[in-house]
mmCIF file of C-alpha atoms (C1' of nucleotides) in Angstrom:
data_model
loop_
_atom_site.group_PDB
_atom_site.id
_atom_site.type_symbol
_atom_site.label_atom_id
_atom_site.label_comp_id
_atom_site.label_asym_id
_atom_site.label_seq_id
_atom_site.Cartn_x
_atom_site.Cartn_y
_atom_site.Cartn_z
ATOM 1 C CA MET O 776 -9.657 -14.492 -0.270
ATOM 2 C CA ARG O 777 -6.461 -14.147 1.688
ATOM 3 C CA LEU O 778 -3.201 -12.855 0.207
ATOM 4 C CA ALA O 779 0.016 -12.522 2.199
ATOM 5 C CA THR O 780 3.650 -11.516 1.824
ATOM 6 C CA TRP O 781 6.523 -12.586 4.055
ATOM 7 C CA ASN O 782 10.292 -12.225 3.918
ATOM 8 C CA VAL O 783 11.233 -15.582 5.441
ATOM 9 C CA ASN O 784 15.021 -14.994 5.617
ATOM 10 C CA SER O 785 16.028 -18.444 4.324
ATOM 11 C CA LEU O 786 13.330 -20.974 3.500
ATOM 12 C CA THR O 787 15.703 -23.733 4.589
ATOM 13 C CA ALA O 788 16.030 -22.249 8.063
ATOM 14 C CA ARG O 789 12.349 -21.248 8.179
ATOM 15 C CA LEU O 790 10.570 -24.247 6.657
ATOM 16 C CA PRO O 791 8.950 -25.478 9.899
ATOM 17 C CA ARG O 792 7.687 -21.981 10.692
ATOM 18 C CA VAL O 793 6.411 -21.440 7.144
ATOM 19 C CA LEU O 794 4.567 -24.779 7.039
ATOM 20 C CA GLU O 795 3.042 -24.093 10.452
ATOM 21 C CA TRP O 796 1.961 -20.627 9.318
ATOM 22 C CA LEU O 797 0.348 -21.935 6.128
ATOM 23 C CA GLU O 798 -1.659 -24.420 8.178
ATOM 24 C CA GLN O 799 -2.729 -21.818 10.716
ATOM 25 C CA GLN O 800 -3.595 -18.927 8.404
ATOM 26 C CA ALA O 801 -4.506 -20.843 5.238
ATOM 27 C CA PRO O 802 -3.740 -18.042 2.774
ATOM 28 C CA ASP O 803 -4.808 -18.507 -0.844
ATOM 29 C CA VAL O 804 -1.560 -16.886 -1.923
ATOM 30 C CA LEU O 805 1.667 -16.382 0.020
ATOM 31 C CA CYS O 806 4.482 -14.424 -1.592
ATOM 32 C CA ILE O 807 7.849 -15.093 0.029
ATOM 33 C CA GLN O 808 11.220 -13.415 -0.269
ATOM 34 C CA GLU O 809 14.803 -14.145 0.711
ATOM 35 C CA THR O 810 14.255 -17.833 0.138
ATOM 36 C CA LYS O 811 18.053 -18.206 -0.200
ATOM 37 C CA ILE O 812 17.489 -21.577 -1.831
ATOM 38 C CA ALA O 813 18.368 -22.972 -5.261
ATOM 39 C CA GLU O 814 15.582 -24.247 -7.515
ATOM 40 C CA GLU O 815 16.650 -27.878 -7.088
ATOM 41 C CA ASN O 816 16.400 -27.659 -3.293
ATOM 42 C CA PHE O 817 12.978 -25.997 -3.046
ATOM 43 C CA PRO O 818 10.713 -27.992 -0.667
ATOM 44 C CA HIS O 819 7.927 -28.680 -3.164
ATOM 45 C CA ALA O 820 6.952 -32.011 -1.577
ATOM 46 C CA GLU O 821 6.399 -30.518 1.887
ATOM 47 C CA LEU O 822 4.198 -27.780 0.424
ATOM 48 C CA ARG O 823 2.239 -30.229 -1.706
ATOM 49 C CA GLU O 824 1.312 -32.153 1.437
ATOM 50 C CA LEU O 825 -0.477 -29.024 2.617
ATOM 51 C CA GLY O 826 -2.157 -28.562 -0.743
ATOM 52 C CA TYR O 827 0.094 -25.810 -2.027
ATOM 53 C CA VAL O 828 2.040 -25.321 -5.240
ATOM 54 C CA ALA O 829 5.015 -22.971 -5.582
ATOM 55 C CA ALA O 830 6.386 -20.903 -8.430
ATOM 56 C CA THR O 831 10.036 -20.259 -7.674
ATOM 57 C CA TYR O 832 12.964 -18.112 -8.684
ATOM 58 C CA GLY O 833 16.123 -18.800 -6.732
ATOM 59 C CA MET O 834 19.837 -19.042 -7.294
ATOM 60 C CA GLY O 835 20.745 -20.209 -3.769
ATOM 61 C CA GLN O 836 22.701 -18.436 -1.031
ATOM 62 C CA TRP O 837 21.230 -14.933 -1.476
ATOM 63 C CA ASN O 838 17.909 -13.373 -2.497
ATOM 64 C CA GLY O 839 15.281 -15.676 -4.003
ATOM 65 C CA VAL O 840 11.514 -15.135 -4.353
ATOM 66 C CA ALA O 841 8.511 -17.397 -4.771
ATOM 67 C CA THR O 842 4.754 -17.584 -4.695
ATOM 68 C CA ILE O 843 2.902 -20.334 -2.869
ATOM 69 C CA THR O 844 -0.673 -20.854 -3.994
ATOM 70 C CA LYS O 845 -3.511 -23.285 -3.375
ATOM 71 C CA VAL O 846 -4.251 -23.508 -7.074
ATOM 72 C CA ASP O 847 -1.418 -23.721 -9.563
ATOM 73 C CA ALA O 848 -0.421 -20.314 -10.885
ATOM 74 C CA ALA O 849 0.002 -19.603 -14.592
ATOM 75 C CA GLU O 850 2.228 -17.424 -16.744
ATOM 76 C CA VAL O 851 5.217 -17.441 -14.389
ATOM 77 C CA THR O 852 7.829 -14.805 -15.214
ATOM 78 C CA ARG O 853 11.202 -14.479 -13.546
ATOM 79 C CA GLY O 854 12.803 -11.056 -13.415
ATOM 80 C CA PHE O 855 11.580 -8.358 -15.800
ATOM 81 C CA ASP O 856 12.650 -6.498 -18.940
ATOM 82 C CA GLU O 857 15.670 -4.249 -18.489
ATOM 83 C CA GLU O 858 16.127 -5.420 -14.894
ATOM 84 C CA PRO O 859 19.489 -4.153 -13.623
ATOM 85 C CA GLY O 860 21.939 -6.556 -11.998
ATOM 86 C CA PHE O 861 24.765 -6.150 -9.506
ATOM 87 C CA PRO O 862 26.425 -6.683 -11.868
ATOM 88 C CA ASP O 863 24.561 -9.824 -12.917
ATOM 89 C CA PRO O 864 20.788 -10.278 -12.594
ATOM 90 C CA GLU O 865 19.661 -11.498 -9.165
ATOM 91 C CA ALA O 866 16.571 -13.484 -8.153
ATOM 92 C CA ARG O 867 14.470 -10.581 -6.870
ATOM 93 C CA ALA O 868 11.236 -10.549 -8.859
ATOM 94 C CA LEU O 869 8.714 -13.189 -9.857
ATOM 95 C CA ALA O 870 5.228 -12.683 -11.232
ATOM 96 C CA VAL O 871 2.381 -15.135 -11.670
ATOM 97 C CA THR O 872 -1.137 -14.985 -12.981
ATOM 98 C CA TRP O 873 -3.571 -16.301 -10.439
ATOM 99 C CA ASN O 874 -7.289 -16.101 -11.125
ATOM 100 C CA ASP O 875 -7.624 -12.659 -12.700
ATOM 101 C CA LEU O 876 -4.772 -11.179 -10.676
ATOM 102 C CA ARG O 877 -1.193 -10.539 -11.741
ATOM 103 C CA ILE O 878 0.792 -11.110 -8.549
ATOM 104 C CA TRP O 879 4.391 -9.966 -8.037
ATOM 105 C CA SER O 880 6.689 -11.202 -5.276
ATOM 106 C CA LEU O 881 9.550 -8.709 -4.923
ATOM 107 C CA TYR O 882 12.752 -8.436 -2.971
ATOM 108 C CA VAL O 883 14.030 -4.919 -3.612
ATOM 109 C CA PRO O 884 17.810 -4.417 -3.222
ATOM 110 C CA ASN O 885 18.755 -3.223 0.264
ATOM 111 C CA GLY O 886 20.980 -0.356 -0.831
ATOM 112 C CA ARG O 887 23.387 -0.801 2.104
ATOM 113 C CA THR O 888 24.333 2.884 2.552
ATOM 114 C CA PRO O 889 23.454 5.958 0.483
ATOM 115 C CA ASP O 890 27.057 6.297 -0.755
ATOM 116 C CA ASP O 891 27.340 2.622 -1.770
ATOM 117 C CA PRO O 892 26.969 1.559 -5.430
ATOM 118 C CA HIS O 893 24.236 -0.767 -4.151
ATOM 119 C CA TYR O 894 22.081 2.279 -3.377
ATOM 120 C CA ASP O 895 22.236 3.462 -6.987
ATOM 121 C CA TYR O 896 21.435 -0.110 -8.036
ATOM 122 C CA LYS O 897 18.369 -0.039 -5.780
ATOM 123 C CA LEU O 898 17.071 3.162 -7.410
ATOM 124 C CA ARG O 899 17.773 1.892 -10.929
ATOM 125 C CA TRP O 900 16.070 -1.377 -10.088
ATOM 126 C CA LEU O 901 12.939 0.369 -8.799
ATOM 127 C CA ALA O 902 12.829 2.637 -11.873
ATOM 128 C CA ALA O 903 13.061 -0.352 -14.224
ATOM 129 C CA LEU O 904 10.396 -2.153 -12.207
ATOM 130 C CA ARG O 905 8.066 0.798 -12.705
ATOM 131 C CA VAL O 906 8.402 0.475 -16.473
ATOM 132 C CA ALA O 907 7.666 -3.251 -16.326
ATOM 133 C CA LEU O 908 4.615 -2.731 -14.093
ATOM 134 C CA ALA O 909 3.345 0.105 -16.274
ATOM 135 C CA ALA O 910 3.372 -2.203 -19.286
ATOM 136 C CA GLU O 911 1.293 -4.804 -17.451
ATOM 137 C CA ARG O 912 -1.075 -2.155 -16.176
ATOM 138 C CA GLU O 913 -1.544 -0.813 -19.700
ATOM 139 C CA ALA O 914 -2.289 -4.358 -20.840
ATOM 140 C CA GLY O 915 -5.222 -4.267 -18.429
ATOM 141 C CA ARG O 916 -3.824 -6.548 -15.746
ATOM 142 C CA LYS O 917 -5.101 -6.269 -12.177
ATOM 143 C CA LEU O 918 -1.919 -5.947 -10.161
ATOM 144 C CA VAL O 919 -0.935 -7.126 -6.719
ATOM 145 C CA VAL O 920 2.640 -5.997 -6.074
ATOM 146 C CA CYS O 921 3.990 -7.178 -2.777
ATOM 147 C CA GLY O 922 7.191 -7.994 -1.013
ATOM 148 C CA ASP O 923 10.128 -6.562 0.879
ATOM 149 C CA PHE O 924 10.637 -3.093 -0.600
ATOM 150 C CA ASN O 925 13.441 -2.124 1.787
ATOM 151 C CA VAL O 926 11.825 1.321 1.867
ATOM 152 C CA ALA O 927 9.788 2.824 4.701
ATOM 153 C CA PRO O 928 7.362 5.020 2.725
ATOM 154 C CA ASN O 929 6.494 7.467 5.528
ATOM 155 C CA ASP O 930 8.121 8.841 8.663
ATOM 156 C CA ARG O 931 5.622 6.919 10.797
ATOM 157 C CA ASP O 932 6.930 3.694 9.238
ATOM 158 C CA VAL O 933 10.107 3.769 11.360
ATOM 159 C CA TRP O 934 10.362 3.989 15.135
ATOM 160 C CA ASP O 935 12.407 7.175 15.145
ATOM 161 C CA MET O 936 13.403 9.214 12.108
ATOM 162 C CA ALA O 937 16.404 10.619 14.002
ATOM 163 C CA ALA O 938 17.848 7.106 14.219
ATOM 164 C CA PHE O 939 17.860 6.905 10.406
ATOM 165 C CA GLU O 940 19.956 9.976 9.735
ATOM 166 C CA GLY O 941 22.246 9.053 6.845
ATOM 167 C CA SER O 942 20.641 5.642 6.380
ATOM 168 C CA THR O 943 18.912 3.974 3.471
ATOM 169 C CA HIS O 944 15.215 2.987 3.527
ATOM 170 C CA VAL O 945 14.007 6.517 4.370
ATOM 171 C CA THR O 946 15.767 8.753 1.830
ATOM 172 C CA GLN O 947 13.659 10.919 -0.466
ATOM 173 C CA PRO O 948 14.833 9.235 -3.715
ATOM 174 C CA GLU O 949 13.832 5.822 -2.335
ATOM 175 C CA ARG O 950 10.451 7.117 -1.190
ATOM 176 C CA ASP O 951 9.937 8.869 -4.523
ATOM 177 C CA ALA O 952 10.672 5.608 -6.332
ATOM 178 C CA VAL O 953 7.940 3.840 -4.346
ATOM 179 C CA LYS O 954 5.566 6.784 -4.826
ATOM 180 C CA ALA O 955 6.164 6.480 -8.579
ATOM 181 C CA LEU O 956 4.914 2.895 -8.382
ATOM 182 C CA LEU O 957 1.757 4.021 -6.581
ATOM 183 C CA GLU O 958 1.138 6.556 -9.358
ATOM 184 C CA LEU O 959 0.524 3.613 -11.682
ATOM 185 C CA GLY O 960 -2.757 3.161 -9.836
ATOM 186 C CA LEU O 961 -1.686 1.099 -6.859
ATOM 187 C CA THR O 962 -2.616 1.580 -3.208
ATOM 188 C CA ASP O 963 -0.133 1.015 -0.387
ATOM 189 C CA LEU O 964 -2.489 -0.928 1.881
ATOM 190 C CA GLN O 965 -2.122 0.305 5.435
ATOM 191 C CA PRO O 966 -2.050 -2.484 8.007
ATOM 192 C CA ARG O 967 -3.953 -2.256 11.250
ATOM 193 C CA ILE O 968 -1.863 -0.699 14.001
ATOM 194 C CA VAL O 969 -0.877 -3.223 16.677
ATOM 195 C CA LYS O 970 0.701 -2.069 19.933
ATOM 196 C CA GLY O 971 0.861 1.375 18.377
ATOM 197 C CA GLU O 972 3.060 0.110 15.534
ATOM 198 C CA PRO O 973 2.663 -0.524 11.800
ATOM 199 C CA PHE O 974 5.959 -2.435 11.658
ATOM 200 C CA THR O 975 6.735 -5.564 9.626
ATOM 201 C CA TYR O 976 10.475 -5.903 10.359
ATOM 202 C CA TRP O 977 12.618 -5.765 13.460
ATOM 203 C CA ASP O 978 16.389 -6.279 13.512
ATOM 204 C CA TYR O 979 17.393 -9.433 15.349
ATOM 205 C CA ARG O 980 19.947 -7.430 17.325
ATOM 206 C CA ALA O 981 19.665 -5.523 20.547
ATOM 207 C CA GLY O 982 16.211 -6.827 21.450
ATOM 208 C CA ASN O 983 14.699 -4.471 18.885
ATOM 209 C CA PHE O 984 11.504 -6.492 18.543
ATOM 210 C CA HIS O 985 10.744 -6.350 22.241
ATOM 211 C CA LYS O 986 11.594 -2.649 22.368
ATOM 212 C CA GLY O 987 9.266 -1.848 19.487
ATOM 213 C CA LEU O 988 12.136 -0.676 17.283
ATOM 214 C CA GLY O 989 10.829 -1.768 13.901
ATOM 215 C CA MET O 990 10.073 -0.608 10.389
ATOM 216 C CA ARG O 991 7.285 -1.048 7.855
ATOM 217 C CA ILE O 992 9.194 -2.111 4.750
ATOM 218 C CA ASP O 993 7.085 -5.075 3.622
ATOM 219 C CA LEU O 994 4.336 -3.654 1.467
ATOM 220 C CA MET O 995 1.216 -4.872 -0.246
ATOM 221 C CA LEU O 996 0.443 -2.628 -3.213
ATOM 222 C CA LEU O 997 -3.023 -3.346 -4.579
ATOM 223 C CA ASP O 998 -4.618 -2.243 -7.828
ATOM 224 C CA GLU O 999 -6.831 0.647 -6.778
ATOM 225 C CA ALA O 1000 -9.785 -0.908 -8.600
ATOM 226 C CA LEU O 1001 -9.693 -3.696 -5.981
ATOM 227 C CA THR O 1002 -9.359 -1.608 -2.833
ATOM 228 C CA PRO O 1003 -13.150 -1.509 -2.217
ATOM 229 C CA LYS O 1004 -12.917 -5.279 -1.753
ATOM 230 C CA VAL O 1005 -10.375 -5.049 1.081
ATOM 231 C CA LYS O 1006 -11.834 -6.303 4.339
ATOM 232 C CA ASP O 1007 -8.725 -6.255 6.513
ATOM 233 C CA VAL O 1008 -4.982 -5.665 6.341
ATOM 234 C CA TRP O 1009 -2.930 -6.917 9.242
ATOM 235 C CA ILE O 1010 0.542 -7.908 10.356
ATOM 236 C CA ASP O 1011 0.973 -11.297 11.986
ATOM 237 C CA ARG O 1012 3.245 -10.021 14.717
ATOM 238 C CA ASP O 1013 3.058 -13.390 16.486
ATOM 239 C CA ALA O 1014 5.098 -14.891 13.629
ATOM 240 C CA ARG O 1015 8.042 -12.734 14.768
ATOM 241 C CA LYS O 1016 7.961 -14.395 18.211
ATOM 242 C CA GLY O 1017 9.113 -17.797 19.421
ATOM 243 C CA LYS O 1018 11.745 -20.203 18.171
ATOM 244 C CA LYS O 1019 13.793 -19.350 15.105
ATOM 245 C CA PRO O 1020 11.600 -16.580 13.722
ATOM 246 C CA SER O 1021 12.318 -14.594 10.569
ATOM 247 C CA ASP O 1022 13.218 -10.975 11.282
ATOM 248 C CA HIS O 1023 10.116 -10.039 9.243
ATOM 249 C CA ALA O 1024 6.438 -10.687 10.007
ATOM 250 C CA PRO O 1025 3.847 -11.574 7.336
ATOM 251 C CA VAL O 1026 1.525 -8.887 5.993
ATOM 252 C CA VAL O 1027 -1.927 -10.290 5.279
ATOM 253 C CA VAL O 1028 -4.790 -8.830 3.261
ATOM 254 C CA ASP O 1029 -8.282 -10.293 3.406
ATOM 255 C CA LEU O 1030 -10.421 -9.525 0.347
ATOM 256 C CA ASP O 1031 -14.047 -10.122 -0.536
ATOM 257 C "C1'" DA W 513 21.554 0.105 18.873
ATOM 258 C "C1'" DT W 514 25.583 -2.499 16.346
ATOM 259 C "C1'" DG W 515 23.638 -6.992 21.351
ATOM 260 C "C1'" DT W 516 21.562 -11.706 15.858
ATOM 261 C "C1'" DC W 517 21.067 -14.698 12.332
ATOM 262 C "C1'" DA W 518 22.171 -17.056 7.916
ATOM 263 C "C1'" DC W 519 25.386 -18.199 4.421
ATOM 264 C "C1'" DA W 520 29.748 -20.260 2.420
ATOM 265 C "C1'" DA W 521 34.448 -21.453 2.607
ATOM 266 C "C1'" DA W 522 37.406 -23.597 5.100
ATOM 267 C "C1'" DC W 523 36.755 -25.791 8.554
ATOM 268 C "C1'" DT W 524 35.170 -25.938 15.316
ATOM 269 C "C1'" DT W 525 36.113 -19.560 12.808
ATOM 270 C "C1'" DT W 526 35.734 -15.788 9.910
ATOM 271 C "C1'" DG W 527 34.026 -12.495 6.341
ATOM 272 C "C1'" DT W 528 29.935 -10.922 4.242
ATOM 273 C "C1'" DG W 529 25.144 -9.477 3.874
ATOM 274 C "C1'" DA W 530 21.164 -8.171 6.100
#
DNA sequence: ATGTCACAAACTTTGTGA
């Protein structure tokens, strides 16, 4: 079984790359983020031609999350209880039941800068998410929680900690908020190191990708009961290359 | 590092968000 997560940075702009990737890697489940597409414009027909079905949550322009599965997913929920907005709710969380798994596709608020109201929103959002996930966990669901967390959990998950002085993504409150999710019984699956890097995101600017200046902010959190079944966790770095790439690469987990 | 990319509104350019 192959599960993957990928911030596509506009499904409209990325559709050819996403379709090509689905054909090449044939995941059973692909969670995508930053679809930036309204429900009525979602490319269901193109996906169906490849044998996929999508569950979607999008308001257009910004944010937007979805799951793309080979078999139709059930019990689709958009957002979660007590989810904060900025000020209104945004399309940042979608969960589906697929086989015996409860799969979440998340796009955590960026935070902008630590002194911005968006940073407080990010922390409140993550705290509310924890409550929602705890409820599902207590109901006995096997959780897969993946997406763009906009948090680098460890120092090794950025190219140079000194470059992040005063920046979001690496602050202790953000890392604590992610750690609090793991304490629900989830494992932050560690991808194989490629070219000495665990990175999943590289800024488009300044040739950062080619200089190895990236971050690991796209995470795959797996119910710890399932971790013995993990065969491989890897980043498809090649998806960051070539024509019109997303600034994120897919994270893939292969399970028995 | 501030070099790119994507979006929308008003347009062939700019402000915003990442």
